[in-house]
Short mmCIF file of C-alpha atoms in Angstrom, two decimals:
data_model
loop_
_atom_site.label_atom_id
_atom_site.label_comp_id
_atom_site.label_asym_id
_atom_site.label_seq_id
_atom_site.Cartn_x
_atom_site.Cartn_y
_atom_site.Cartn_z
CA MET A 1 18.56 5.31 -25.12
CA THR A 2 16.23 8.19 -24.15
CA GLU A 3 16.83 11.02 -21.91
CA LEU A 4 14.76 9.62 -19.20
CA SER A 5 16.85 6.41 -19.36
CA ARG A 6 20.10 7.78 -19.51
CA SER A 7 19.44 9.68 -16.08
CA LEU A 8 18.65 6.23 -14.46
CA SER A 9 22.18 4.57 -15.55
CA ALA A 10 23.91 5.21 -12.07
CA GLY A 11 22.57 1.96 -10.30
CA ALA A 12 20.06 -0.67 -10.08
CA VAL A 13 17.89 -1.67 -6.95
CA PRO A 14 20.41 -3.92 -5.20
CA LYS A 15 19.71 -7.44 -3.87
CA SER A 16 18.48 -8.27 -0.29
CA PRO A 17 21.84 -8.62 1.75
CA ALA A 18 22.12 -11.40 4.36
CA VAL A 19 23.37 -9.24 7.40
CA PRO A 20 20.04 -7.22 7.70
CA THR A 21 18.36 -10.62 7.65
CA LEU A 22 20.29 -11.91 10.38
CA ILE A 23 19.73 -8.74 12.20
CA MET A 24 16.09 -8.97 11.96
CA VAL A 25 15.86 -12.81 12.90
CA VAL A 26 18.00 -12.36 15.99
CA GLY A 27 15.87 -9.30 16.84
CA LEU A 28 12.63 -11.25 16.38
CA ALA A 29 13.83 -14.25 18.72
CA LEU A 30 15.22 -11.62 21.29
CA THR A 31 11.92 -9.83 21.27
CA TRP A 32 9.68 -13.02 21.57
CA LEU A 33 11.99 -14.17 24.62
CA ALA A 34 11.52 -10.76 26.11
CA LEU A 35 7.66 -10.54 26.11
CA PRO A 36 6.18 -9.83 29.60
CA SER A 37 3.30 -11.52 31.08
CA THR A 38 1.89 -8.45 33.27
CA ASP A 39 -0.71 -7.16 30.74
CA SER A 40 -1.56 -6.65 27.33
CA GLU A 41 -0.34 -3.35 26.41
CA SER A 42 3.01 -4.25 27.94
CA ILE A 43 3.36 -7.19 25.81
CA PHE A 44 2.58 -4.97 22.54
CA ASP A 45 4.81 -2.10 23.68
CA THR A 46 7.90 -4.79 24.24
CA ALA A 47 7.12 -6.19 20.79
CA ALA A 48 7.01 -2.53 19.17
CA ILE A 49 10.23 -1.65 20.83
CA GLY A 50 12.10 -4.83 20.09
CA VAL A 51 10.90 -5.22 16.33
CA GLY A 52 11.51 -1.26 15.90
CA VAL A 53 15.15 -1.63 17.13
CA ALA A 54 15.86 -4.64 14.63
CA LEU A 55 14.16 -3.10 11.81
CA LEU A 56 16.08 0.38 12.29
CA ALA A 57 19.35 -1.51 12.80
CA ALA A 58 18.94 -3.71 9.76
CA THR A 59 17.81 -0.46 7.56
CA ALA A 60 20.87 1.23 8.80
CA VAL A 61 23.21 -1.66 7.62
CA GLU A 62 21.38 -1.52 4.31
CA ALA A 63 21.66 2.28 4.02
CA ALA A 64 25.44 2.20 4.10
CA ALA A 65 25.14 0.59 0.55
CA GLY A 66 23.35 3.77 -0.52
CA VAL A 67 19.93 5.26 -1.07
CA ARG A 68 19.05 2.71 -3.80
CA ALA A 69 19.75 0.06 -1.40
CA LEU A 70 16.68 1.24 0.74
CA ILE A 71 14.11 1.48 -2.08
CA ARG A 72 13.12 -2.24 -2.18
CA THR A 73 9.88 -3.73 -2.11
CA ASP A 74 10.99 -6.15 0.75
CA ASN A 75 11.91 -3.24 2.86
CA LEU A 76 8.76 -1.60 1.95
CA MET A 77 6.71 -4.31 3.15
CA LEU A 78 8.55 -4.81 6.31
CA TRP A 79 8.11 -1.25 7.31
CA VAL A 80 4.43 -1.14 6.15
CA PHE A 81 3.62 -4.08 8.09
CA TYR A 82 5.29 -2.56 11.27
CA GLY A 83 3.26 0.63 10.93
CA LEU A 84 0.12 -1.40 10.84
CA THR A 85 0.61 -3.66 13.62
CA LEU A 86 3.05 -2.42 16.24
CA LEU A 87 3.88 1.39 15.49
CA GLU A 88 0.96 2.76 17.54
CA PHE A 89 2.10 0.95 20.60
CA LEU A 90 5.16 3.15 20.73
CA PHE A 91 2.72 5.65 22.00
CA PRO A 92 0.02 5.19 24.74
CA GLN A 93 -3.04 3.01 24.20
CA PRO A 94 -5.05 3.09 27.28
CA ASP A 95 -8.07 0.97 26.25
CA VAL A 96 -6.06 -2.15 25.03
CA ASN A 97 -6.02 -4.16 28.35
CA SER A 98 -9.74 -4.16 28.59
CA SER A 99 -10.02 -5.07 24.96
CA VAL A 100 -7.57 -8.37 24.84
CA SER A 101 -6.45 -10.88 27.46
CA ILE A 102 -2.78 -11.46 28.27
CA ASP A 103 -2.74 -15.00 26.80
CA ALA A 104 -4.57 -13.74 23.46
CA ALA A 105 -1.97 -10.96 23.19
CA THR A 106 0.79 -13.47 23.66
CA ARG A 107 -0.51 -15.50 20.85
CA GLY A 108 -1.28 -12.47 18.54
CA THR A 109 2.03 -11.10 19.04
CA GLY A 110 3.57 -14.65 18.15
CA ILE A 111 1.78 -14.25 14.90
CA VAL A 112 2.98 -10.90 13.99
CA LEU A 113 6.50 -12.09 14.76
CA LEU A 114 6.17 -15.28 12.75
CA ALA A 115 4.83 -12.93 9.86
CA PHE A 116 8.00 -10.90 10.08
CA PHE A 117 10.18 -13.97 9.97
CA GLY A 118 8.56 -15.17 6.96
CA LEU A 119 9.02 -11.92 5.21
CA VAL A 120 12.83 -11.45 5.84
CA LEU A 121 13.38 -15.00 5.10
CA GLY A 122 11.14 -15.28 2.12
CA ARG A 123 12.94 -12.66 -0.01
CA HIS A 124 16.07 -14.90 -0.20
CA LEU A 125 14.06 -17.78 -1.70
CA VAL A 126 14.28 -16.60 -5.25
CA SER A 127 17.04 -16.34 -7.86
CA THR A 128 19.24 -13.19 -7.84
CA ARG A 129 19.47 -13.03 -11.57
CA SER A 130 17.83 -9.91 -13.17
CA SER A 131 14.89 -10.20 -15.26
CA PRO A 132 14.62 -7.17 -17.51
CA VAL A 133 10.72 -6.80 -18.13
CA ALA A 134 10.83 -5.35 -21.77
CA PRO A 135 13.50 -3.68 -23.98
CA VAL A 136 11.40 -0.58 -24.38
CA ASP A 137 11.43 3.05 -23.04
CA PHE A 138 9.55 6.22 -22.07
CA LYS A 139 9.97 9.39 -24.03
CA PRO A 140 8.84 12.44 -22.11
CA GLY A 141 5.79 12.84 -24.39
CA HIS A 142 4.57 9.41 -23.84
CA LEU A 143 5.07 9.60 -19.99
CA PHE A 144 2.77 12.65 -19.95
CA GLY A 145 0.24 11.18 -22.47
CA LEU A 146 0.08 8.01 -20.11
CA PHE A 147 -0.39 10.26 -17.17
CA LEU A 148 -3.48 12.18 -18.76
CA PHE A 149 -4.82 8.67 -20.08
CA ALA A 150 -4.71 7.41 -16.33
CA PHE A 151 -6.30 10.68 -15.15
CA ILE A 152 -9.26 10.65 -17.71
CA VAL A 153 -10.16 6.93 -17.58
CA GLY A 154 -9.58 6.66 -13.94
CA TYR A 155 -11.93 9.51 -12.97
CA LEU A 156 -14.40 8.94 -15.92
CA HIS A 157 -17.01 7.10 -13.35
CA ILE A 158 -16.64 10.49 -11.17
CA PHE A 159 -17.17 12.83 -14.30
CA ILE A 160 -20.28 10.95 -15.57
CA ALA A 161 -21.81 10.81 -12.08
CA ILE A 162 -21.70 14.56 -11.60
CA ASN A 163 -22.39 15.40 -15.25
CA PHE A 164 -18.96 16.78 -15.69
CA ASP A 165 -19.56 19.52 -13.23
CA PRO A 166 -16.16 20.32 -11.58
CA ILE A 167 -17.69 22.38 -8.48
CA GLU A 168 -20.10 19.55 -7.84
CA MET A 169 -17.24 17.04 -7.89
CA ILE A 170 -15.34 18.89 -5.32
CA THR A 171 -18.26 19.28 -3.09
CA GLN A 172 -19.05 15.68 -3.35
CA MET A 173 -15.56 14.80 -2.30
CA GLY A 174 -15.76 16.72 0.86
CA ARG A 175 -18.84 14.98 2.02
CA PRO A 176 -19.05 11.85 4.24
CA ARG A 177 -17.59 8.55 3.09
CA PHE A 178 -19.77 6.32 0.91
CA THR A 179 -22.32 9.08 0.18
CA GLN A 180 -20.94 10.22 -3.30
CA PRO A 181 -23.23 9.25 -6.26
CA TRP A 182 -20.14 7.44 -7.85
CA GLY A 183 -19.83 4.75 -5.07
CA ARG A 184 -19.84 1.23 -6.01
CA GLY A 185 -22.79 -0.94 -4.75
CA LYS A 186 -22.05 -3.81 -2.75
CA LEU A 187 -23.15 -6.26 -5.13
CA GLY A 188 -22.12 -4.35 -8.24
CA ASP A 189 -23.91 -4.01 -11.57
CA ILE A 190 -22.80 -3.12 -15.03
CA SER A 191 -21.55 0.36 -13.86
CA ALA A 192 -19.20 -1.43 -11.58
CA LEU A 193 -17.26 -2.38 -14.72
CA LEU A 194 -16.63 1.48 -15.19
CA TYR A 195 -15.81 1.91 -11.50
CA GLU A 196 -13.00 -0.68 -11.75
CA LEU A 197 -11.22 1.51 -14.19
CA SER A 198 -10.78 3.89 -11.16
CA LEU A 199 -7.73 1.92 -10.14
CA LEU A 200 -5.81 3.68 -12.74
CA ILE A 201 -5.77 6.59 -10.52
CA TYR A 202 -3.13 4.64 -8.71
CA LEU A 203 -0.72 4.98 -11.55
CA LEU A 204 -0.84 8.88 -11.09
CA PRO A 205 1.60 9.13 -8.10
CA PRO A 206 4.41 7.10 -9.28
CA ILE A 207 4.28 8.70 -12.86
CA ALA A 208 4.20 12.30 -11.36
CA GLY A 209 7.22 11.18 -9.09
CA PHE A 210 9.41 10.38 -12.06
CA MET A 211 7.97 13.50 -13.79
CA PHE A 212 8.93 15.66 -10.95
CA ALA A 213 12.35 14.29 -10.71
CA ARG A 214 13.07 15.10 -14.32
CA SER A 215 11.03 18.21 -14.63
CA LYS A 216 13.47 20.13 -16.88
CA GLN A 217 12.08 17.56 -19.81
CA PHE A 218 8.54 18.83 -19.38
CA SER A 219 6.99 22.10 -20.24
CA VAL A 220 5.47 24.36 -17.71
CA LEU A 221 2.07 23.63 -18.76
CA GLN A 222 2.63 19.83 -18.28
CA LYS A 223 3.77 20.33 -14.73
CA LEU A 224 1.02 22.73 -14.03
CA ILE A 225 -1.68 19.79 -15.29
CA VAL A 226 0.27 17.25 -13.33
CA ILE A 227 0.22 19.62 -9.91
CA LEU A 228 -3.45 20.16 -10.33
CA VAL A 229 -4.36 16.49 -10.91
CA LEU A 230 -2.08 15.25 -8.20
CA SER A 231 -3.69 18.07 -5.60
CA LEU A 232 -7.29 16.59 -6.68
CA THR A 233 -6.26 13.03 -6.14
CA PHE A 234 -4.59 13.84 -2.55
CA PHE A 235 -7.66 15.91 -1.55
CA TYR A 236 -10.09 13.23 -2.50
CA ALA A 237 -8.22 10.43 -0.37
CA PHE A 238 -7.76 12.97 2.55
CA ALA A 239 -11.37 14.07 2.62
CA GLN A 240 -12.75 10.40 2.69
CA GLY A 241 -10.31 9.38 5.52
CA THR A 242 -8.69 6.53 3.40
CA ARG A 243 -5.37 6.68 5.18
CA ASN A 244 -4.20 3.47 3.40
CA VAL A 245 -4.59 5.18 0.31
CA VAL A 246 -3.02 8.27 1.11
CA GLY A 247 0.01 6.43 2.66
CA THR A 248 0.49 4.27 -0.82
CA TYR A 249 0.23 7.38 -2.82
CA VAL A 250 3.13 8.93 -0.87
CA ILE A 251 5.20 5.75 -0.87
CA ALA A 252 4.80 5.31 -4.81
CA MET A 253 5.47 9.04 -5.59
CA PHE A 254 8.39 9.20 -3.32
CA GLY A 255 9.91 6.08 -4.40
CA ALA A 256 9.74 6.83 -7.95
CA TYR A 257 11.19 10.27 -7.38
CA VAL A 258 14.33 8.52 -5.58
CA LEU A 259 14.56 5.83 -8.08
CA SER A 260 14.88 8.46 -10.86
CA LYS A 261 17.45 10.30 -8.91
CA PRO A 262 20.41 7.91 -8.81
CA ASP A 263 22.86 10.68 -7.50
CA LEU A 264 20.54 11.38 -4.43
CA LYS A 265 22.40 11.40 -1.02
CA LEU A 266 21.30 9.72 1.95
CA LYS A 267 21.43 13.00 3.95
CA ARG A 268 19.01 14.67 1.58
CA LEU A 269 16.77 11.74 1.38
CA LEU A 270 16.69 11.70 5.62
CA MET A 271 15.94 15.52 5.29
CA VAL A 272 12.76 14.92 2.99
CA GLY A 273 11.75 11.63 4.22
CA VAL A 274 11.69 11.88 7.94
CA PRO A 275 9.52 15.08 7.90
CA LEU A 276 7.26 13.38 5.31
CA ALA A 277 6.84 10.48 7.37
CA ALA A 278 6.18 12.54 10.39
CA LEU A 279 3.64 14.62 8.44
CA LEU A 280 1.87 11.35 7.18
CA LEU A 281 1.59 10.33 10.72
CA PHE A 282 -0.16 13.52 11.69
CA VAL A 283 -2.40 13.50 8.74
CA SER A 284 -3.65 10.07 9.39
CA THR A 285 -4.95 11.20 12.74
CA LEU A 286 -6.75 14.04 11.21
CA MET A 287 -8.13 11.63 8.52
CA LEU A 288 -9.31 9.35 11.41
CA GLU A 289 -11.29 12.21 12.83
CA LEU A 290 -12.68 12.98 9.31
CA ARG A 291 -13.74 9.16 9.03
CA SER A 292 -15.32 9.31 12.72
CA ALA A 293 -17.14 12.73 12.62
CA GLY A 294 -18.01 12.49 8.86
CA GLY A 295 -16.58 14.63 6.07
CA ILE A 296 -14.00 17.36 5.65
CA GLY A 297 -16.32 19.83 7.67
CA SER A 298 -15.58 18.06 10.98
CA LEU A 299 -12.18 19.54 10.92
CA ALA A 300 -13.74 22.76 12.03
CA ASN A 301 -14.97 20.97 15.29
CA ASP A 302 -12.67 21.55 18.18
CA GLN A 303 -13.73 18.11 19.68
CA ARG A 304 -11.34 15.61 18.96
CA GLN A 305 -11.87 11.69 19.43
CA TYR A 306 -8.27 10.44 19.48
CA ASP A 307 -5.68 11.99 21.60
CA THR A 308 -2.81 9.69 20.79
CA LEU A 309 -1.61 7.78 17.34
CA TYR A 310 -4.16 5.34 16.67
CA ILE A 311 -3.87 3.21 13.33
CA ASP A 312 -6.43 0.08 13.59
CA HIS A 313 -5.51 -1.94 16.62
CA ASN A 314 -4.61 -4.63 14.28
CA MET A 315 -2.78 -6.23 17.15
CA VAL A 316 -5.93 -6.34 19.04
CA ASN A 317 -7.86 -7.89 16.29
CA ILE A 318 -5.25 -10.44 15.62
CA SER A 319 -4.92 -11.49 19.30
CA ASN A 320 -8.62 -11.84 19.58
CA LEU A 321 -9.02 -14.15 16.40
CA THR A 322 -7.09 -16.65 18.27
CA ASN A 323 -9.95 -17.02 20.67
CA VAL A 324 -12.15 -17.66 17.86
CA PHE A 325 -10.02 -19.89 15.42
CA PRO A 326 -10.21 -22.84 15.40
CA ASP A 327 -11.87 -23.34 18.92
CA VAL A 328 -15.26 -21.85 17.96
CA VAL A 329 -14.93 -21.48 14.19
CA ASP A 330 -12.96 -23.91 12.01
CA TYR A 331 -10.09 -22.53 9.89
CA LEU A 332 -11.63 -21.06 6.53
CA GLY A 333 -8.68 -22.70 4.59
CA LEU A 334 -8.73 -21.77 0.76
CA GLU A 335 -11.89 -19.60 1.06
CA ILE A 336 -9.59 -16.60 1.84
CA PRO A 337 -7.28 -16.78 -1.38
CA ILE A 338 -10.05 -17.58 -3.42
CA GLN A 339 -12.14 -14.71 -2.32
CA SER A 340 -8.74 -12.51 -2.90
CA ILE A 341 -8.48 -13.81 -6.34
CA ILE A 342 -12.40 -13.34 -7.45
CA LYS A 343 -12.89 -9.93 -5.67
CA PRO A 344 -12.08 -7.83 -8.78
CA ILE A 345 -14.79 -9.51 -10.92
CA PRO A 346 -17.90 -7.41 -11.19
CA ARG A 347 -21.15 -9.20 -10.36
CA ALA A 348 -22.44 -8.20 -13.68
CA LEU A 349 -20.03 -10.56 -15.30
CA TRP A 350 -20.43 -13.38 -12.62
CA PRO A 351 -24.06 -12.85 -11.25
CA GLY A 352 -23.30 -15.92 -8.52
CA LYS A 353 -20.14 -14.69 -7.30
CA PRO A 354 -19.71 -15.32 -3.61
CA GLU A 355 -20.62 -12.09 -1.42
CA GLY A 356 -17.93 -12.70 0.98
CA LEU A 357 -16.56 -15.00 3.65
CA SER A 358 -18.45 -17.52 5.45
CA THR A 359 -17.12 -15.93 8.67
CA SER A 360 -15.78 -12.34 8.42
CA ILE A 361 -13.47 -10.54 10.66
CA GLU A 362 -16.30 -8.88 11.96
CA ALA A 363 -18.58 -11.76 12.62
CA ALA A 364 -15.81 -13.61 14.35
CA LEU A 365 -15.07 -10.49 16.50
CA GLY A 366 -18.76 -9.85 17.25
CA THR A 367 -19.00 -6.53 15.66
CA PHE A 368 -21.15 -7.47 12.35
CA ASP A 369 -23.34 -4.64 12.30
CA GLY A 370 -23.21 -3.97 8.45
CA VAL A 371 -21.23 -0.56 9.07
CA THR A 372 -18.23 -1.27 11.14
CA THR A 373 -15.35 -2.98 9.35
CA LEU A 374 -12.23 -4.38 10.93
CA ALA A 375 -8.93 -5.00 9.64
CA CYS A 376 -6.24 -7.53 10.87
CA THR A 377 -3.59 -7.30 8.06
CA PHE A 378 -2.59 -10.39 5.94
CA ALA A 379 -1.10 -12.08 9.09
CA GLY A 380 -4.46 -12.19 10.71
CA GLU A 381 -6.24 -13.39 7.50
CA ALA A 382 -3.69 -16.08 7.05
CA TYR A 383 -4.33 -17.20 10.60
CA MET A 384 -8.01 -17.36 9.87
CA ALA A 385 -7.25 -19.47 6.79
CA PHE A 386 -4.74 -22.05 8.10
CA GLY A 387 -3.43 -20.88 11.38
CA PHE A 388 0.24 -20.51 12.43
CA ALA A 389 1.34 -22.60 9.36
CA GLY A 390 -0.64 -20.06 7.17
CA VAL A 391 0.94 -17.11 8.58
CA LEU A 392 4.38 -18.42 7.83
CA ILE A 393 3.47 -19.48 4.48
CA ALA A 394 1.96 -16.39 3.60
CA GLY A 395 5.10 -14.48 4.90
CA LEU A 396 7.28 -16.57 2.89
CA ILE A 397 5.13 -15.94 -0.18
CA PHE A 398 5.20 -12.12 0.15
CA GLY A 399 8.91 -12.11 0.82
CA ALA A 400 9.77 -14.17 -2.19
CA ALA A 401 7.33 -12.10 -4.31
CA ALA A 402 8.93 -8.80 -3.08
CA GLY A 403 12.60 -10.34 -4.01
CA ARG A 404 11.40 -11.38 -7.36
CA TRP A 405 9.89 -7.92 -7.97
CA ASN A 406 13.04 -6.14 -6.81
CA GLN A 407 14.39 -7.74 -10.15
CA VAL A 408 12.19 -5.60 -12.21
CA GLY A 409 13.99 -2.59 -10.66
CA GLN A 410 17.47 -3.86 -11.64
CA ASP A 411 16.82 -2.78 -15.20
CA ARG A 412 18.43 0.55 -14.65
CA ASN A 413 18.70 1.53 -18.38
CA SER A 414 14.91 1.52 -18.84
CA SER A 415 12.70 4.24 -17.37
CA PHE A 416 9.66 2.16 -18.08
CA SER A 417 11.09 -0.85 -15.98
CA GLN A 418 11.72 1.74 -13.14
CA ILE A 419 8.30 3.18 -13.35
CA LEU A 420 6.51 -0.24 -13.43
CA TYR A 421 8.51 -1.41 -10.38
CA ALA A 422 7.47 1.75 -8.30
CA SER A 423 3.90 1.29 -9.54
CA GLY A 424 4.17 -2.08 -7.83
CA PHE A 425 4.69 -0.41 -4.39
CA LEU A 426 1.09 -0.08 -4.45
CA CYS A 427 0.05 -3.46 -4.19
CA ALA A 428 3.17 -4.37 -1.87
CA ALA A 429 1.91 -1.80 0.70
CA MET A 430 -1.90 -2.81 0.51
CA SER A 431 -1.04 -6.75 0.55
CA MET A 432 0.47 -6.19 3.98
CA ARG A 433 -2.83 -4.55 5.03
CA SER A 434 -4.96 -7.25 3.51
CA LEU A 435 -5.04 -10.31 1.46
CA LEU A 436 -8.63 -9.88 0.38
CA THR A 437 -7.82 -6.47 -1.40
CA MET A 438 -4.49 -7.43 -2.75
CA VAL A 439 -5.48 -8.50 -6.43
CA PRO A 440 -7.47 -5.46 -7.21
CA PHE A 441 -4.15 -3.45 -6.64
CA MET A 442 -2.35 -5.55 -8.86
CA LEU A 443 -4.39 -4.39 -11.80
CA PRO A 444 -2.78 -0.94 -12.34
CA THR A 445 0.48 -2.44 -12.47
CA LEU A 446 -0.70 -5.00 -14.89
CA ALA A 447 -2.22 -2.12 -16.93
CA MET A 448 1.22 -0.77 -17.14
CA TRP A 449 2.77 -3.89 -18.18
CA VAL A 450 0.21 -4.26 -20.98
CA ILE A 451 0.90 -0.67 -22.33
CA GLY A 452 4.89 -1.46 -22.08
CA LYS A 453 4.36 -4.73 -23.91
CA PHE A 454 1.90 -3.78 -26.66
CA TRP A 455 1.62 -0.02 -27.18
CA LEU A 456 5.07 1.34 -26.07
CA PRO A 457 7.10 -0.61 -28.74
CA LYS A 458 4.88 0.78 -31.54
CA ALA A 459 4.67 4.38 -30.31
CA SER A 460 8.68 4.34 -30.15
CA VAL A 461 8.76 3.18 -33.74
CA HIS A 462 6.20 5.76 -34.85
CA ALA A 463 8.05 8.58 -32.96
CA ARG A 464 11.14 7.91 -34.92
#
């Protein structure tokens, strides 16, 4: 074993216990029974409190088994899905009652509760046997080399677009979203092939998290380069107002750091994690202002459009979709999973690729203006595809996939497996936001797997 792998030998990612699942199932049932019928905001508020309490209780039970019991893909999915749907309703949302009817709000809440049920049950549908990915390992030099590779190739389309001018790059990053010269066209062209390589940027946070945890194994120059690259990466995501991207960066880096610190105590984790979560919520509000006002320069403006925590009002969107499907528009069926699968394929390789759903979320909700984009999480998209049955099936599949991916993290003696596992957090988090963007976020992890399968064994032999 290398220095990196020896430092990981104190424990694997534990399996999903039954008691937290029972707590969640009972909590979801009680929440459904406790839903009021007074107004839509009260319905969402009750769901936010009920599910939040159940999720906290289940997480507390898991925490008793140690820090690594918390760093699991299924736990991540549950908390991300809660953050996308119910978290904002712990705070006042004054415009909700005028945006959705009581009946629709009840149906929408039922969809979300059903999705939670599928997630918590689905994680028990896979074998509990460990499945090591590859008998290979990272040396510190290989890990730093991989970081540089992901940086250079991931940012290559930006470097080319600004003629390798770093000042121009920073200037363009601070401008309003979608105005940069390196943006991907709607229909794509041959340059879109290069743009797709930017997904390698998502490997930078988890690799950096491992390097920070084992900082003594890297030189001062290497650590300085990592800090500079990460600063650039977080600045770009922040300036563009892409809250989901910043969130996945933080989750992947923090998760990778904790995974490589097997002796990390729960108290220390909470001392770092709780303020980090609070900061992330605060930053997300600022980023929403950036996206609404246009560019990072809007921070100098004292006028604010949001005076409460606002995510995306996904609960409102999900609820209103039940007014459309299937009474006005038929369920879309396999159209949604097919669109998800083919999304990463550039039109340069497939000129006849379908341009989108026959009925988009925006069109269904009457906001199709070519500019506004709406989100409804995987639960809303699953409902658009197959109704309530689709929501349950999607939840079960994601829960089972999370349980299966947890087995990758059980190979505690391989730093490669741990980094590969942490890189999967990106796709896990993004899949909760949308089925349609899930597959592109699988590609960085797939690239990591290819590196471990074909390059790393040869590099290890040459290094001996």
